């Protein structure tokens, strides 16, 4: 079972049975490609292709095979399968790299019910904490307990050091663009310049519950109305962003919803993304000011709880150059693009220089069943990944961004 049978589209969330099956399949495919395979303490599936120079700083590539609910077939999967195709081609052509090539199917990249993305790569970078394991999902289940029931040791996940203790040369990830830019520019390859930072907010609107039939309209403290105005404030700020800034309200919940009660308590979740640090910080300040002002006019108080899901991360210029040159040498058009989506590469960038290669997404659709990338475009992406990895294998060292 590689996806939830009762869900629309492709649903393979972290810790689910379809996810377990998909990881078994990935491990089997890695073995068939001749990789040495194991599940690491962070819960990642890791395959190693040995190079000719033991101890030389290793190359890493990979991505993820979990999906959002009702997702598609390409987000993440292209980076894992593309890496395996690269290994297959190297072996078919009797090419031995100097460096070890580590291929990883990272555990749970998508944001989950515990509100945490990139579990496996976060853990390898030393960014998964004991406090994270205490997070609870909507049913009250601890994240740490979910690791346990999936057969993973949560304490090993927060102290997984093997990659931090392995000399690393660089990380390159192939991924679908998930947006419309490449298709609009009729371009085959995206060379990623930076990955957007993500600031998330939980806003709690505290009004006053009252009888919905008797409380006059001019004497209400309606938390839902204040939250609705906040949704528009978030949208307004996103629309005012320079290129690449976005703002989205992702959830509204009435704490004590009753059909006949003026809402007294509403929770809202929203996120802001940009590759511009200054805009992100201004957007945070502006949204708080606007929401508080508008809530006040409804007689509603607001409390905010901000978390940084990830900071802005830049790709290593040298890897960008190598990917662009690889595209040109293969006769492929390319464009420098920022990534609005987050990726395991954000966390790998803590460990070594990082680069990403994008291939076009039809109509820019992603995180939905309509997600599609033409196979010819995926093949072109694998070709660029392969040429970039081969060039990095020969490069002495690469500086981070
Ligand atoms: C993951 O796909 C994200 O960008 O949230
Ligand atoms: Mn992805
Ligand atoms: Mn995704």
mmCIF file of N, CA and C and ligand atoms in Angstrom, residues 75 109-110 178 367, ligand 3:
data_model
loop_
_atom_site.group_PDB
_atom_site.id
_atom_site.type_symbol
_atom_site.label_atom_id
_atom_site.label_comp_id
_atom_site.label_asym_id
_atom_site.label_seq_id
_atom_site.Cartn_x
_atom_site.Cartn_y
_atom_site.Cartn_z
ATOM 1 N N UNK A 75 6.565 15.772 -5.969
ATOM 2 C CA UNK A 75 7.214 16.573 -4.916
ATOM 3 C C UNK A 75 8.047 15.646 -4.030
ATOM 4 N N UNK A 109 9.484 15.074 5.325
ATOM 5 C CA UNK A 109 9.836 16.461 4.971
ATOM 6 C C UNK A 109 8.663 17.414 5.104
ATOM 7 N N UNK A 110 7.457 16.911 4.789
ATOM 8 C CA UNK A 110 6.296 17.820 4.792
ATOM 9 C C UNK A 110 5.923 18.196 6.224
ATOM 10 N N UNK A 178 7.388 23.356 -8.315
ATOM 11 C CA UNK A 178 6.166 23.558 -7.522
ATOM 12 C C UNK A 178 5.547 24.944 -7.723
ATOM 13 N N UNK A 367 1.420 20.151 -4.421
ATOM 14 C CA UNK A 367 0.665 19.846 -3.199
ATOM 15 C C UNK A 367 -0.796 19.579 -3.558
HETATM 16 MN MN1 LIG B 3 5.949 19.519 -0.372
#
